JSON list of C-alpha atoms in Angstrom, two decimals:
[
{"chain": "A", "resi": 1, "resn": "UNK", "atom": "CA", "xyz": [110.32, 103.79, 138.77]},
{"chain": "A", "resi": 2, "resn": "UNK", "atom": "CA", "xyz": [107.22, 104.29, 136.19]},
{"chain": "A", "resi": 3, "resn": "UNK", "atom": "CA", "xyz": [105.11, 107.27, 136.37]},
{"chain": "A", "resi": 4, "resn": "UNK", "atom": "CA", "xyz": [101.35, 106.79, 137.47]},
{"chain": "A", "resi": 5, "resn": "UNK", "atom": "CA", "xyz": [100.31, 107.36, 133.69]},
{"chain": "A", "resi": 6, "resn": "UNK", "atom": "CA", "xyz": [102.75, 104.63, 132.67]},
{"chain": "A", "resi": 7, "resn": "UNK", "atom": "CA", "xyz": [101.75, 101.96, 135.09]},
{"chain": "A", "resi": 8, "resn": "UNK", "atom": "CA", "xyz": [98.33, 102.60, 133.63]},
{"chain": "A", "resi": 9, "resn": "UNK", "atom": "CA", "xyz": [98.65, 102.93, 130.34]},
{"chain": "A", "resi": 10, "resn": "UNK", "atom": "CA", "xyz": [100.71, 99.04, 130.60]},
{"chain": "A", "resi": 11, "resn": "UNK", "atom": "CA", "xyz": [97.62, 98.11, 132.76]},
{"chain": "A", "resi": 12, "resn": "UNK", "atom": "CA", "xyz": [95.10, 98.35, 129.69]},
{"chain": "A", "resi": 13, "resn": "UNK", "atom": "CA", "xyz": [97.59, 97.36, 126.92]},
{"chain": "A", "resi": 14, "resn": "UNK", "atom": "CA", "xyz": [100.05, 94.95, 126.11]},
{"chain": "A", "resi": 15, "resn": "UNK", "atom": "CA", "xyz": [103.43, 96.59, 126.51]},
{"chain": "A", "resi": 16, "resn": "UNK", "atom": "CA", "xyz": [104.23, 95.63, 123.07]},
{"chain": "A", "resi": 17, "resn": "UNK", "atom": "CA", "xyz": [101.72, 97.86, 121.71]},
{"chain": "A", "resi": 18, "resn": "UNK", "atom": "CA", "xyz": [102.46, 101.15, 123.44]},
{"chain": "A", "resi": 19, "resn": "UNK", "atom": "CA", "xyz": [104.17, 103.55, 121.11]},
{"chain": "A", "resi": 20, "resn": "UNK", "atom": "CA", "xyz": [106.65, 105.63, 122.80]},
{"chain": "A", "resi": 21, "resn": "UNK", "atom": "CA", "xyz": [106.56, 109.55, 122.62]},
{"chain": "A", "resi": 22, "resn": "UNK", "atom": "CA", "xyz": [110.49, 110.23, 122.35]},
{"chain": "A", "resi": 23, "resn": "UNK", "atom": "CA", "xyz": [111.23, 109.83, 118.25]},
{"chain": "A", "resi": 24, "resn": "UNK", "atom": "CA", "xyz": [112.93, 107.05, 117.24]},
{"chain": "A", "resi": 25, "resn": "UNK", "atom": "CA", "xyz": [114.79, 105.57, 114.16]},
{"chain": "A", "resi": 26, "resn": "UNK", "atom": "CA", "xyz": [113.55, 103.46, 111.36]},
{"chain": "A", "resi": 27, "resn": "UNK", "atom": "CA", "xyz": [116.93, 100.67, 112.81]},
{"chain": "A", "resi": 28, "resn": "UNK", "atom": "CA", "xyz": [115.51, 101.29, 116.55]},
{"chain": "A", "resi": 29, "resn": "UNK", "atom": "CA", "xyz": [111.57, 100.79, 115.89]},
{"chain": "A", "resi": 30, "resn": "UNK", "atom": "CA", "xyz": [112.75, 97.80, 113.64]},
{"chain": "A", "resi": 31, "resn": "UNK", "atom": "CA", "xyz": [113.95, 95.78, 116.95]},
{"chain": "A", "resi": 32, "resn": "UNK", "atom": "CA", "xyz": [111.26, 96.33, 118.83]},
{"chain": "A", "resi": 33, "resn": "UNK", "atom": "CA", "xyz": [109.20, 93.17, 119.80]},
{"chain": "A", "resi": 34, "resn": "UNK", "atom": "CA", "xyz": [105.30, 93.22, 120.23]},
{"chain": "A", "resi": 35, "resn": "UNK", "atom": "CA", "xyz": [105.34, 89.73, 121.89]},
{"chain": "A", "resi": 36, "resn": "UNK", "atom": "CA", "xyz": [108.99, 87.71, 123.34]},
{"chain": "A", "resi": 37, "resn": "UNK", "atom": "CA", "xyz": [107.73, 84.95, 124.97]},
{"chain": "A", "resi": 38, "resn": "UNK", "atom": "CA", "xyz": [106.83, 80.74, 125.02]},
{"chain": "A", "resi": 39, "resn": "UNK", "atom": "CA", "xyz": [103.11, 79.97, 123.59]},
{"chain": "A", "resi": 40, "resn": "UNK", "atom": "CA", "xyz": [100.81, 77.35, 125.08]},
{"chain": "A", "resi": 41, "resn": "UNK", "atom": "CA", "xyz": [102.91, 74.49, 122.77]},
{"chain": "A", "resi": 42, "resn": "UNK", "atom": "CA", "xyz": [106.72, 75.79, 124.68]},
{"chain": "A", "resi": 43, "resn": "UNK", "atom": "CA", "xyz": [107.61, 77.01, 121.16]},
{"chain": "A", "resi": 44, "resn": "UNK", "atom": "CA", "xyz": [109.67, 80.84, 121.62]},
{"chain": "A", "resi": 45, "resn": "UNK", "atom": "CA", "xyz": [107.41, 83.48, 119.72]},
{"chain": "A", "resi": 46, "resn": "UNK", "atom": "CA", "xyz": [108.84, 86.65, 118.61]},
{"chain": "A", "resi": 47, "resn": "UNK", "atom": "CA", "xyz": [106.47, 89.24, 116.94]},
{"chain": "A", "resi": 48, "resn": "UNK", "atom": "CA", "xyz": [107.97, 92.38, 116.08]},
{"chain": "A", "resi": 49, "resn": "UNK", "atom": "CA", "xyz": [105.99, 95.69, 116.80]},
{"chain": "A", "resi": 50, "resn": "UNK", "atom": "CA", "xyz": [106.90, 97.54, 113.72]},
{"chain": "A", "resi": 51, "resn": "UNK", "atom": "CA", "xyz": [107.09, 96.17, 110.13]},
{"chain": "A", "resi": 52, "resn": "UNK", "atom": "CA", "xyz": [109.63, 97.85, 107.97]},
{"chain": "A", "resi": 53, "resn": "UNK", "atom": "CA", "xyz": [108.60, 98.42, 104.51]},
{"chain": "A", "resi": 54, "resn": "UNK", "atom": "CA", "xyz": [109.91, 99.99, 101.30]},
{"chain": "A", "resi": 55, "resn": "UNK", "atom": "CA", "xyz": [108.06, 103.40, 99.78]},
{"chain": "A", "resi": 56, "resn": "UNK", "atom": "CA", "xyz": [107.89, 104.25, 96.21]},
{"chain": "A", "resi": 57, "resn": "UNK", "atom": "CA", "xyz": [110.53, 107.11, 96.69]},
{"chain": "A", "resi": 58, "resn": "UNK", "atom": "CA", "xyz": [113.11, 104.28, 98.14]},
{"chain": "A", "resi": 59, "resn": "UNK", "atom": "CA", "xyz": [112.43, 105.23, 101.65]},
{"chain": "A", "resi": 60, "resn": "UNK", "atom": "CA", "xyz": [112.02, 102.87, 104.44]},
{"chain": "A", "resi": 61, "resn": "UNK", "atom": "CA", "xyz": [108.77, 103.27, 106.66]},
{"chain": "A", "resi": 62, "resn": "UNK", "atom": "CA", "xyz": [108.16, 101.32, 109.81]},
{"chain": "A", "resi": 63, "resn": "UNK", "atom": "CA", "xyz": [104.65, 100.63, 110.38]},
{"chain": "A", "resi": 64, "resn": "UNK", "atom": "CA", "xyz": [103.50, 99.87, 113.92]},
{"chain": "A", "resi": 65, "resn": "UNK", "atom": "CA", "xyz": [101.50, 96.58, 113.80]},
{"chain": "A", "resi": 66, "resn": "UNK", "atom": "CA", "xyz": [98.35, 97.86, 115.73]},
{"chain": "A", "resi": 67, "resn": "UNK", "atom": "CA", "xyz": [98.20, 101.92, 115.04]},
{"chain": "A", "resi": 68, "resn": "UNK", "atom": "CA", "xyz": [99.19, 100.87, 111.04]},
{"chain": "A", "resi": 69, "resn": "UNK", "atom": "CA", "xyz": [97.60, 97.67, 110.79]},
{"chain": "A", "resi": 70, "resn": "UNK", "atom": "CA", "xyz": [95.16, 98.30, 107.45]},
{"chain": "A", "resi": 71, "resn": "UNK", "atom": "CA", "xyz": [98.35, 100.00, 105.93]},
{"chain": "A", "resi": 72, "resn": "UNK", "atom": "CA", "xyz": [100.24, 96.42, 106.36]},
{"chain": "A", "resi": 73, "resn": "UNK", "atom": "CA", "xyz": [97.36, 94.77, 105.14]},
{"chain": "A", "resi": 74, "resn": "UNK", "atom": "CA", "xyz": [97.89, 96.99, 102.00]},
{"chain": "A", "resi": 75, "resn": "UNK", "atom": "CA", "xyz": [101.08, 96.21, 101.50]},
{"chain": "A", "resi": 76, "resn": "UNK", "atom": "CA", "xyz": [101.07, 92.95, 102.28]},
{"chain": "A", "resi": 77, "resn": "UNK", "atom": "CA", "xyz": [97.61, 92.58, 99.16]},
{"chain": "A", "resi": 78, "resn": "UNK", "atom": "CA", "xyz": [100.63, 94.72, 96.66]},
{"chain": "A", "resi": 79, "resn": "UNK", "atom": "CA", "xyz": [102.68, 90.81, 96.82]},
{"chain": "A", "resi": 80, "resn": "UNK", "atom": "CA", "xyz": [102.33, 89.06, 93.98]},
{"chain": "A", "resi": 81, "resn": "UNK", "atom": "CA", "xyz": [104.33, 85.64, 93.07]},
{"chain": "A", "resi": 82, "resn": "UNK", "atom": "CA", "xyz": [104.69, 84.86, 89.28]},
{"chain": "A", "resi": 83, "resn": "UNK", "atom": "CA", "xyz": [105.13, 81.44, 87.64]},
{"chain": "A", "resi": 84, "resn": "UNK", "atom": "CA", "xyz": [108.52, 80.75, 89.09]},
{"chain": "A", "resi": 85, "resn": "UNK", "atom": "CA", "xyz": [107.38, 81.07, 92.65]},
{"chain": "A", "resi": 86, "resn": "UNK", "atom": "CA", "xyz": [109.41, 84.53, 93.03]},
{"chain": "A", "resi": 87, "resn": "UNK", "atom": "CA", "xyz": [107.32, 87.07, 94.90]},
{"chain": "A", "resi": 88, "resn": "UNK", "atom": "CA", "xyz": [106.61, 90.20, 92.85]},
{"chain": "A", "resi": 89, "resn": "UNK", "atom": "CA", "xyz": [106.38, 93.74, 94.02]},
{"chain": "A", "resi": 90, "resn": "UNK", "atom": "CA", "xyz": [103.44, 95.97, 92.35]}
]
């Protein structure tokens, strides 16, 4: 059974967004799912709670969509597409 602290802390938050205190792998934060449910029109939404994303040095990085969300949006302005339609990395 859930500790007092847990019960609360899913009280005030969407389960989705807590961010667990044990450390975890790029591969295990990467399956995580912020929402798993049917929206209003029956269609099956899956949002993921962490967004995986390449560094400079060739690391991966997975950025939590609420605690990291203006360092997504940052990424996500670095897409380019060029005249072909192919997205471009700068």
């Amino acid at each position: 059974m859930a500790s007092e602290q847990e019960k609360d802390t899913h009280r005030a938050v969407n389960p989705g967004d807590v961010i667990s205190d044990q450390p975890e792998s790029v591969e295990e934060k990467a399956q995580q799912l912020a929402v798993d449910s049917p929206d209003i029109t029956g269609d099956h939404i899956q949002v993921p709670a962490y967004f995986v994303v390449d560094e400079p040095d060739g690391e991966e990085k997975a950025l939590h969509h609420v605690k990291d969300a203006e360092e997504i949006s940052d990424v996500i302005r670095q897409a380019r597409v060029d005249e072909d339609g192919e997205r471009k990395w700068w």
